[in-house]
CSV table of C-alpha atoms and ligand atoms in Angstrom, one decimal:
chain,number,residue,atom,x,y,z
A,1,UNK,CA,-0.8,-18.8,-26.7
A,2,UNK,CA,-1.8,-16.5,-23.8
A,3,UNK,CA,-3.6,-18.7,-21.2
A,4,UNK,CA,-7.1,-16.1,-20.2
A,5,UNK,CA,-6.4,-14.3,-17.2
A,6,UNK,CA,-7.7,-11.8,-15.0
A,7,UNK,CA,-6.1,-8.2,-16.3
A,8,UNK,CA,-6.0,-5.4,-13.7
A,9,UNK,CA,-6.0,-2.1,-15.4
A,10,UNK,CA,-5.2,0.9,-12.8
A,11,UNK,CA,-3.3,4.2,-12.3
A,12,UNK,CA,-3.5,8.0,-11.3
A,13,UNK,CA,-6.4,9.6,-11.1
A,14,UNK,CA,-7.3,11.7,-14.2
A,15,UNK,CA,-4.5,9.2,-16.7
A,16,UNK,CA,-7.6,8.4,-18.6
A,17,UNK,CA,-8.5,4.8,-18.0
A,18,UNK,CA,-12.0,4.8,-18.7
A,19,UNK,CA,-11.0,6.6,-22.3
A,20,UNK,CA,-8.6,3.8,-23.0
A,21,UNK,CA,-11.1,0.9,-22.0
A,22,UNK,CA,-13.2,2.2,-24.5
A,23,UNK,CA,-11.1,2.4,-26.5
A,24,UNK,CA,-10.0,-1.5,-26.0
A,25,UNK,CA,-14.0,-2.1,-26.3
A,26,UNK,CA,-14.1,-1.1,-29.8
A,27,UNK,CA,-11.2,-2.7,-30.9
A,28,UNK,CA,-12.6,-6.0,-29.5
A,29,UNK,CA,-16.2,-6.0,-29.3
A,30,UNK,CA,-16.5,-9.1,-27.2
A,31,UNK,CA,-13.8,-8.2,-24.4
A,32,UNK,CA,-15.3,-8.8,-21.3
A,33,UNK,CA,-14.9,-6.2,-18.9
A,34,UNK,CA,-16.2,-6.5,-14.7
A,35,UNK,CA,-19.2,-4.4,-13.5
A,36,UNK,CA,-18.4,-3.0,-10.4
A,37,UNK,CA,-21.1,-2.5,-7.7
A,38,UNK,CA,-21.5,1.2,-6.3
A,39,UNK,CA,-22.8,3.0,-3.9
A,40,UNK,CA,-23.1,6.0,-5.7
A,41,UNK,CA,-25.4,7.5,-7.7
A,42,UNK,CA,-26.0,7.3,-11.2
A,43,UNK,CA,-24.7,9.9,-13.8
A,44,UNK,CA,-27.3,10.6,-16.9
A,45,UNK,CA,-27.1,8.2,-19.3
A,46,UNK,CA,-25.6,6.2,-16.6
A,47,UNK,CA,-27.2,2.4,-17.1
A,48,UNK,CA,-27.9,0.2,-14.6
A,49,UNK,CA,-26.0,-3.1,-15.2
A,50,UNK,CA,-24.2,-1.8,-18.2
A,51,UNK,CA,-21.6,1.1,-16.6
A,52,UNK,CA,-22.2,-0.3,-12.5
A,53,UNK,CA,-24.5,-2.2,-10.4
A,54,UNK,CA,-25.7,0.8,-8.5
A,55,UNK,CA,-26.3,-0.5,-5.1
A,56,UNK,CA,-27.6,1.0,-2.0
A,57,UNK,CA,-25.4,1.1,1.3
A,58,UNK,CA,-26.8,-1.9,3.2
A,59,UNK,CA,-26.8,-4.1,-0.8
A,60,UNK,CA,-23.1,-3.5,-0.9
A,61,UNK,CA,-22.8,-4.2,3.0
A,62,UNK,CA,-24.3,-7.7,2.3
A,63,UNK,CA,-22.2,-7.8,-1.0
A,64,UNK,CA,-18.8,-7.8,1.1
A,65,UNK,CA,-20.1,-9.7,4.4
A,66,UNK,CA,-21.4,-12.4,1.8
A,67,UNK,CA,-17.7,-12.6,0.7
A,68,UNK,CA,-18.9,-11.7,-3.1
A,69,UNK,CA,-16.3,-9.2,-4.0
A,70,UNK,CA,-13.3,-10.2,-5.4
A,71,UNK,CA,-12.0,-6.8,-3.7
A,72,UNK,CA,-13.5,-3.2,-2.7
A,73,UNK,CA,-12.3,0.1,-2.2
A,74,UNK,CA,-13.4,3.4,-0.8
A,75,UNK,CA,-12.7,5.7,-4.1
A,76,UNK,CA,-11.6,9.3,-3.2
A,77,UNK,CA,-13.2,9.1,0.1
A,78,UNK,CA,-16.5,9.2,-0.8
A,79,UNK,CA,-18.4,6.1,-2.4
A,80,UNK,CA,-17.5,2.0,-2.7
A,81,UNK,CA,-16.5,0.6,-5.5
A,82,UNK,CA,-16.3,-3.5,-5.7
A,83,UNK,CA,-15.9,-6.3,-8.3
A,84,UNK,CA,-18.6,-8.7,-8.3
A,85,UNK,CA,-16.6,-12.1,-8.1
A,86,UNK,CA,-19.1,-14.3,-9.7
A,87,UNK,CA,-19.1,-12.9,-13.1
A,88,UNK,CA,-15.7,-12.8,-13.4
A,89,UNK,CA,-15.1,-16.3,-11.9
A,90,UNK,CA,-18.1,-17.4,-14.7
A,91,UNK,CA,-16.2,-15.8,-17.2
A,92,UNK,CA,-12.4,-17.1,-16.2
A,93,UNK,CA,-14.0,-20.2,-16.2
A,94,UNK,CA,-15.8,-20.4,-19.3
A,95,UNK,CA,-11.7,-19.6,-20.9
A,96,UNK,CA,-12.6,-15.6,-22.0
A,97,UNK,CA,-10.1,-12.7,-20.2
A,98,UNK,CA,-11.2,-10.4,-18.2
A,99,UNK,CA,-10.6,-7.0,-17.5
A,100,UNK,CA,-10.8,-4.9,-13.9
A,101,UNK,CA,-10.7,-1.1,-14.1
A,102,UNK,CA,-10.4,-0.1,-10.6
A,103,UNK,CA,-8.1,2.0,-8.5
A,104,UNK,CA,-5.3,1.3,-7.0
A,105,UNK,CA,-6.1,-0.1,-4.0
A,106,UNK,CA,-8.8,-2.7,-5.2
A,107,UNK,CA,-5.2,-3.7,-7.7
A,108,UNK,CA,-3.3,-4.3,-4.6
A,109,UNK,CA,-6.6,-6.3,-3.3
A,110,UNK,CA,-6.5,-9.0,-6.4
A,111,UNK,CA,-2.5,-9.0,-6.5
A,112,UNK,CA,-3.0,-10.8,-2.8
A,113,UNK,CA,-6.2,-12.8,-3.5
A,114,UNK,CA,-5.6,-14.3,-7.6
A,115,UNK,CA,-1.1,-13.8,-7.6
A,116,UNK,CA,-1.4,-14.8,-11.3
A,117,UNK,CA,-3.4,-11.6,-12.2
A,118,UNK,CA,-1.8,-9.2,-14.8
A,119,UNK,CA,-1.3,-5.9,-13.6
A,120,UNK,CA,-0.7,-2.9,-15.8
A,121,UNK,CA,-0.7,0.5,-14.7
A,122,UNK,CA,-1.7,3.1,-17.1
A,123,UNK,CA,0.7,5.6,-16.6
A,124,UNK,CA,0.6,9.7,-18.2
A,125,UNK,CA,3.6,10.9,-20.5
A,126,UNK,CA,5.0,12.8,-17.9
A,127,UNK,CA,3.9,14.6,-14.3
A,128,UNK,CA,3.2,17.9,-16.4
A,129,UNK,CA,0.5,16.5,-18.4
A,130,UNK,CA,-1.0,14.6,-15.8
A,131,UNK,CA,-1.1,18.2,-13.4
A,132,UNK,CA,-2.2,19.7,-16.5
A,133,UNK,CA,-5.3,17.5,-16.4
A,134,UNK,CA,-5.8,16.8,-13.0
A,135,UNK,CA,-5.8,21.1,-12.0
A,136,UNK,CA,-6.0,22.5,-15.7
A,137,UNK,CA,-9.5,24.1,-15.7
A,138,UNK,CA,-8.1,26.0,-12.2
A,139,UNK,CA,-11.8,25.8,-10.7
A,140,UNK,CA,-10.3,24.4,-7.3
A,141,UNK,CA,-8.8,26.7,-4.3
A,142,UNK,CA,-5.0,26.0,-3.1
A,143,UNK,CA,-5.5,24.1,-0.8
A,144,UNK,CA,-7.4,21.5,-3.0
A,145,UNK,CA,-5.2,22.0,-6.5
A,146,UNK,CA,-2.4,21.0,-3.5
A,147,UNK,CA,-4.1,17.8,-2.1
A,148,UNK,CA,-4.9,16.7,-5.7
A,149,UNK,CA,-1.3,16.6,-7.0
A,150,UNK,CA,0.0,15.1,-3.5
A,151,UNK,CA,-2.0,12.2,-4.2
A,152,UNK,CA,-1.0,12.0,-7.5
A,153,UNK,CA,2.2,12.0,-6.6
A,154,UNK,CA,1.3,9.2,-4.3
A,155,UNK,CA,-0.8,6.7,-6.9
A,156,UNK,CA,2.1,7.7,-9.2
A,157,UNK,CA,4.8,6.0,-6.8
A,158,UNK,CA,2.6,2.3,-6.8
A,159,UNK,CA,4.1,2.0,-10.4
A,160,UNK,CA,6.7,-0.1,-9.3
A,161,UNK,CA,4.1,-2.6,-7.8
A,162,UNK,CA,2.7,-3.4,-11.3
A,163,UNK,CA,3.9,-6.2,-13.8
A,164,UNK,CA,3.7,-3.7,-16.7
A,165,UNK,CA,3.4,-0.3,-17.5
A,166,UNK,CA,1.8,1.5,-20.3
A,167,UNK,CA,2.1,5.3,-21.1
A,168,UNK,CA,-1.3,6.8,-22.2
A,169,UNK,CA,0.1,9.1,-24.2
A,170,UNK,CA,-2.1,8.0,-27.1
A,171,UNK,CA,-5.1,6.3,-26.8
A,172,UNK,CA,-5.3,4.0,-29.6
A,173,UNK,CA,-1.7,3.2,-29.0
A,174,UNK,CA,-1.8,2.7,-25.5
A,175,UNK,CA,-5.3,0.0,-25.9
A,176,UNK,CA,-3.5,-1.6,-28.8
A,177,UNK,CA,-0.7,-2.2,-26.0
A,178,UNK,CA,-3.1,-3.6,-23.6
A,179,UNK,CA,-4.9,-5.6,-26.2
A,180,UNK,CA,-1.4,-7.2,-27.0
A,181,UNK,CA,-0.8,-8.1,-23.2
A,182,UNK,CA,-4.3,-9.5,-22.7
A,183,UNK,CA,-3.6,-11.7,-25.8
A,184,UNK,CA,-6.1,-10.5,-27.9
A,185,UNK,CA,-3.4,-9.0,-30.2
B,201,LIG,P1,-16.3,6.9,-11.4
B,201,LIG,O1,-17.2,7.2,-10.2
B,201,LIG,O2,-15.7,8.1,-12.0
B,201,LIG,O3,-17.0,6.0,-12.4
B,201,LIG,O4,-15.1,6.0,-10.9
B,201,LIG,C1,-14.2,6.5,-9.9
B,201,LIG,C2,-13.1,5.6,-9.6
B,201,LIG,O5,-13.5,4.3,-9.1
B,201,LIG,C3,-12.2,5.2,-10.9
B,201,LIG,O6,-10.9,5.5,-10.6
B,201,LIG,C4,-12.4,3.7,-11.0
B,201,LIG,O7,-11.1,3.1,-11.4
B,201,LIG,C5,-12.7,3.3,-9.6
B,201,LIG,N1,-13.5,2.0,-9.6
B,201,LIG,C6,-14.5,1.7,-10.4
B,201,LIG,N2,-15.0,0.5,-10.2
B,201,LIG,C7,-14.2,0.0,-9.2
B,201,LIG,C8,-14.2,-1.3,-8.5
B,201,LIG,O8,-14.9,-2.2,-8.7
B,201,LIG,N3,-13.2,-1.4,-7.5
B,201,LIG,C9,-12.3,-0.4,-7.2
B,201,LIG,N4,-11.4,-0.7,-6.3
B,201,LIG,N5,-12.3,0.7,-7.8
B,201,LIG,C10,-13.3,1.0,-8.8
């Protein structure tokens, strides 16, 4: 028997973590999974309380000065991202897993503040595919196709901070692997 624990699921950007957290969603129904707070704005269909806690700038000030997030990041430069620590303490608590999908730094973030946290980072098959998704549709100038793979190269090399790895390189496969390190397989 698995003990719960808090589960950290990051990786490159573009590897397809919110695809394979879907994925683990419909496999097990009742897996709970964090809502972030962000400060950006919502998407259509985008539900409040259901995909984020969309926040304004001075909410998610008081969020961190309060000490309420169990960790925060500045995603891609532009907008915060942070895990509500209450919810997930409830949940710990209360003996369910839980699952974080955040980026890499917010994983380094809860490797320091919870050390018994799982980390797994959801790798692609190979640096081809993931340039392939990452500049594919060849919409961006040079100069931007070049800054995206340099920080892909970059997230790429935090692998070796992680506990596990697992290759998306299907999707059922690769949430059925999860599943199996979160105990619920
Ligand atoms: P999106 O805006 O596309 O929903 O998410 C952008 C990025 O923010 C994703 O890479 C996701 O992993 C990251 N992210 C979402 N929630 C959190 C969070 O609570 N903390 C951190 N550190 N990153 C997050």
């Amino acid at each position: 028997m698995h003990s719960p624990r808090l589960t950290v699921l990051a990786g490159p950007t573009a590897v397809g973590k919110g695809t394979v957290v879907a994925a683990l969603r419909a496999r097990h129904p009742g897996l709970a999974v964090s809502v972030s707070a962000t400060t950006r704005q919502p998407r259509p269909g985008e539900i409040d309380g259901v995909h984020y806690h969309f926040v304004t700038d001075a909410q998610f000030d008081e969020m961190v000065r309060d000490g309420q997030m169990l960790e925060w990041a500045l995603v891609h430069g532009a907008h915060r991202y942070g895990t509500p620590r209450a919810a997930v303490e409830e949940r710990l608590g209360q003996g369910v897993p839980v699952l974080l999908e955040i980026d890499l730094d917010g994983a380094r973030q809860v490797r320091r503040s919870m050390p018994g946290a799982n980390l797994v980072f959801l790798a692609p098959p190979s640096w081809e595919e993931l340039e392939h998704r990452l500049v594919g549709r060849g919409t961006e100038g040079p100069a931007e196709r070049e800054r995206r793979l340099r920080t892909a190269r970059t997230e790429l090399a935090a692998e070796s901070e992680f506990d596990h790895v697992v290759v998306n390189d299907d999707v059922e496969r690769a949430a059925a692997e999860v599943a199996r390190l979160m105990g619920l397989e």
